[in-house]
């Protein structure tokens, strides 16, 4: 009797229809390459590639959303203060760092410094994206 109850319960719990199997096997995400359009996200298709001229770099850097970059990876340490990371909005954490100047802070974020991995551990980030995230952090304490 116990065996028949177990078999009956497992048969009811597992839906092995083609639709159910397809639903369980469908991808949970999509790999999008910078500059290519992604399904459900027109931002890559609508954003023009960065200009290679000096003026284009400045406009491309200013168009990057530092808060979005921060929310993608930086927040893991800069919200909690993990490994001594200066926290977003905590002026006391930034006192000794601000005097080094923005360029030094950009270099530390891009190349890595002490416990800070290069580009926050995401080598796919451009230097401009990292700088935008640094600017976002700095704006929170200035």
Tab-separated table of C-alpha atoms in Angstrom, residues 5-127:
chain	number	residue	atom	x	y	z
A	5	UNK	CA	0.886	5.805	-2.496
A	6	UNK	CA	4.483	6.838	-3.239
A	7	UNK	CA	4.181	5.950	-6.934
A	8	UNK	CA	0.882	7.795	-7.185
A	9	UNK	CA	2.269	10.898	-5.445
A	10	UNK	CA	5.399	11.017	-7.586
A	11	UNK	CA	3.365	10.624	-10.771
A	12	UNK	CA	1.190	13.554	-9.767
A	13	UNK	CA	4.160	15.713	-8.757
A	14	UNK	CA	6.074	15.271	-12.018
A	15	UNK	CA	4.451	16.821	-15.069
A	16	UNK	CA	6.238	15.227	-17.995
A	17	UNK	CA	4.194	16.771	-20.773
A	18	UNK	CA	6.149	18.295	-23.661
A	19	UNK	CA	5.079	21.776	-22.577
A	20	UNK	CA	6.179	21.258	-18.977
A	21	UNK	CA	9.527	19.827	-20.057
A	22	UNK	CA	10.070	22.689	-22.514
A	23	UNK	CA	9.232	25.192	-19.768
A	24	UNK	CA	11.757	23.608	-17.406
A	25	UNK	CA	14.468	23.552	-20.088
A	26	UNK	CA	14.013	27.028	-21.524
A	27	UNK	CA	16.919	29.462	-21.006
A	28	UNK	CA	16.666	31.717	-17.979
A	29	UNK	CA	18.544	34.558	-19.645
A	30	UNK	CA	20.198	35.765	-22.788
A	31	UNK	CA	23.803	36.623	-23.467
A	32	UNK	CA	23.967	40.095	-24.946
A	33	UNK	CA	27.098	41.515	-26.514
A	34	UNK	CA	27.703	45.232	-26.046
A	35	UNK	CA	26.445	47.045	-29.113
A	36	UNK	CA	24.046	44.277	-30.167
A	37	UNK	CA	20.312	44.425	-29.627
A	38	UNK	CA	18.898	42.053	-27.028
A	39	UNK	CA	15.395	40.682	-26.913
A	40	UNK	CA	13.233	42.825	-24.687
A	41	UNK	CA	15.898	45.508	-24.314
A	42	UNK	CA	16.136	48.183	-26.990
A	43	UNK	CA	18.842	50.080	-25.122
A	44	UNK	CA	21.795	48.447	-26.890
A	45	UNK	CA	20.247	48.931	-30.302
A	46	UNK	CA	19.346	52.535	-29.626
A	47	UNK	CA	22.643	53.592	-28.060
A	48	UNK	CA	25.230	54.610	-30.641
A	49	UNK	CA	28.771	53.254	-30.364
A	50	UNK	CA	31.301	55.515	-28.671
A	51	UNK	CA	33.074	57.901	-31.009
A	52	UNK	CA	36.808	57.340	-31.285
A	53	UNK	CA	37.585	61.053	-31.262
A	54	UNK	CA	38.534	62.937	-28.094
A	55	UNK	CA	35.198	64.747	-27.994
A	56	UNK	CA	33.332	61.476	-28.453
A	57	UNK	CA	34.969	59.903	-25.420
A	58	UNK	CA	33.837	62.703	-23.151
A	59	UNK	CA	30.266	62.522	-24.420
A	60	UNK	CA	30.245	58.720	-24.185
A	61	UNK	CA	31.505	58.836	-20.595
A	62	UNK	CA	28.884	61.388	-19.614
A	63	UNK	CA	26.136	59.242	-21.167
A	64	UNK	CA	27.024	56.216	-19.013
A	65	UNK	CA	24.780	55.683	-15.995
A	66	UNK	CA	27.186	55.378	-13.058
A	67	UNK	CA	24.383	54.342	-10.723
A	68	UNK	CA	23.489	51.455	-13.016
A	69	UNK	CA	27.131	50.301	-13.184
A	70	UNK	CA	27.369	50.627	-9.378
A	71	UNK	CA	24.205	48.553	-8.959
A	72	UNK	CA	25.590	45.832	-11.193
A	73	UNK	CA	28.688	44.893	-9.211
A	74	UNK	CA	30.147	47.711	-7.089
A	75	UNK	CA	27.337	47.681	-4.556
A	76	UNK	CA	28.347	44.243	-3.304
A	77	UNK	CA	31.269	45.779	-1.408
A	78	UNK	CA	30.527	49.505	-1.398
A	79	UNK	CA	27.144	49.085	0.316
A	80	UNK	CA	28.419	46.851	3.103
A	81	UNK	CA	31.994	48.069	3.457
A	82	UNK	CA	33.322	44.575	2.748
A	83	UNK	CA	37.127	44.299	2.873
A	84	UNK	CA	37.338	47.938	3.938
A	85	UNK	CA	35.577	49.326	0.870
A	86	UNK	CA	34.393	52.922	1.343
A	87	UNK	CA	30.597	52.912	1.499
A	88	UNK	CA	28.196	54.839	-0.685
A	89	UNK	CA	27.133	58.041	1.051
A	90	UNK	CA	29.473	57.594	4.046
A	91	UNK	CA	31.705	60.691	3.949
A	92	UNK	CA	33.895	59.405	6.781
A	93	UNK	CA	34.860	56.364	4.714
A	94	UNK	CA	36.070	58.615	1.902
A	95	UNK	CA	38.026	61.271	3.855
A	96	UNK	CA	41.488	59.841	3.240
A	97	UNK	CA	40.692	58.873	-0.328
A	98	UNK	CA	39.234	62.143	-1.627
A	99	UNK	CA	42.521	63.967	-1.058
A	100	UNK	CA	44.229	61.621	-3.542
A	101	UNK	CA	42.198	63.121	-6.384
A	102	UNK	CA	39.773	61.698	-8.900
A	103	UNK	CA	42.436	60.446	-11.332
A	104	UNK	CA	44.094	58.320	-8.645
A	105	UNK	CA	40.720	56.916	-7.597
A	106	UNK	CA	39.909	56.103	-11.233
A	107	UNK	CA	43.262	54.330	-11.594
A	108	UNK	CA	42.713	52.332	-8.395
A	109	UNK	CA	39.239	51.278	-9.548
A	110	UNK	CA	40.381	50.370	-13.070
A	111	UNK	CA	43.659	48.638	-12.202
A	112	UNK	CA	42.845	47.411	-8.696
A	113	UNK	CA	44.271	48.508	-5.360
A	114	UNK	CA	44.661	46.609	-2.076
A	115	UNK	CA	41.511	44.445	-1.731
A	116	UNK	CA	39.788	46.201	-4.660
A	117	UNK	CA	40.022	43.968	-7.747
A	118	UNK	CA	40.573	45.597	-11.128
A	119	UNK	CA	37.245	46.893	-12.461
A	120	UNK	CA	35.530	45.513	-9.385
A	121	UNK	CA	36.160	41.995	-10.647
A	122	UNK	CA	34.299	42.542	-13.921
A	123	UNK	CA	36.838	42.824	-16.759
A	124	UNK	CA	33.984	43.366	-19.229
A	125	UNK	CA	33.465	46.899	-17.885
A	126	UNK	CA	35.015	49.670	-19.933
A	127	UNK	CA	37.265	52.227	-18.265
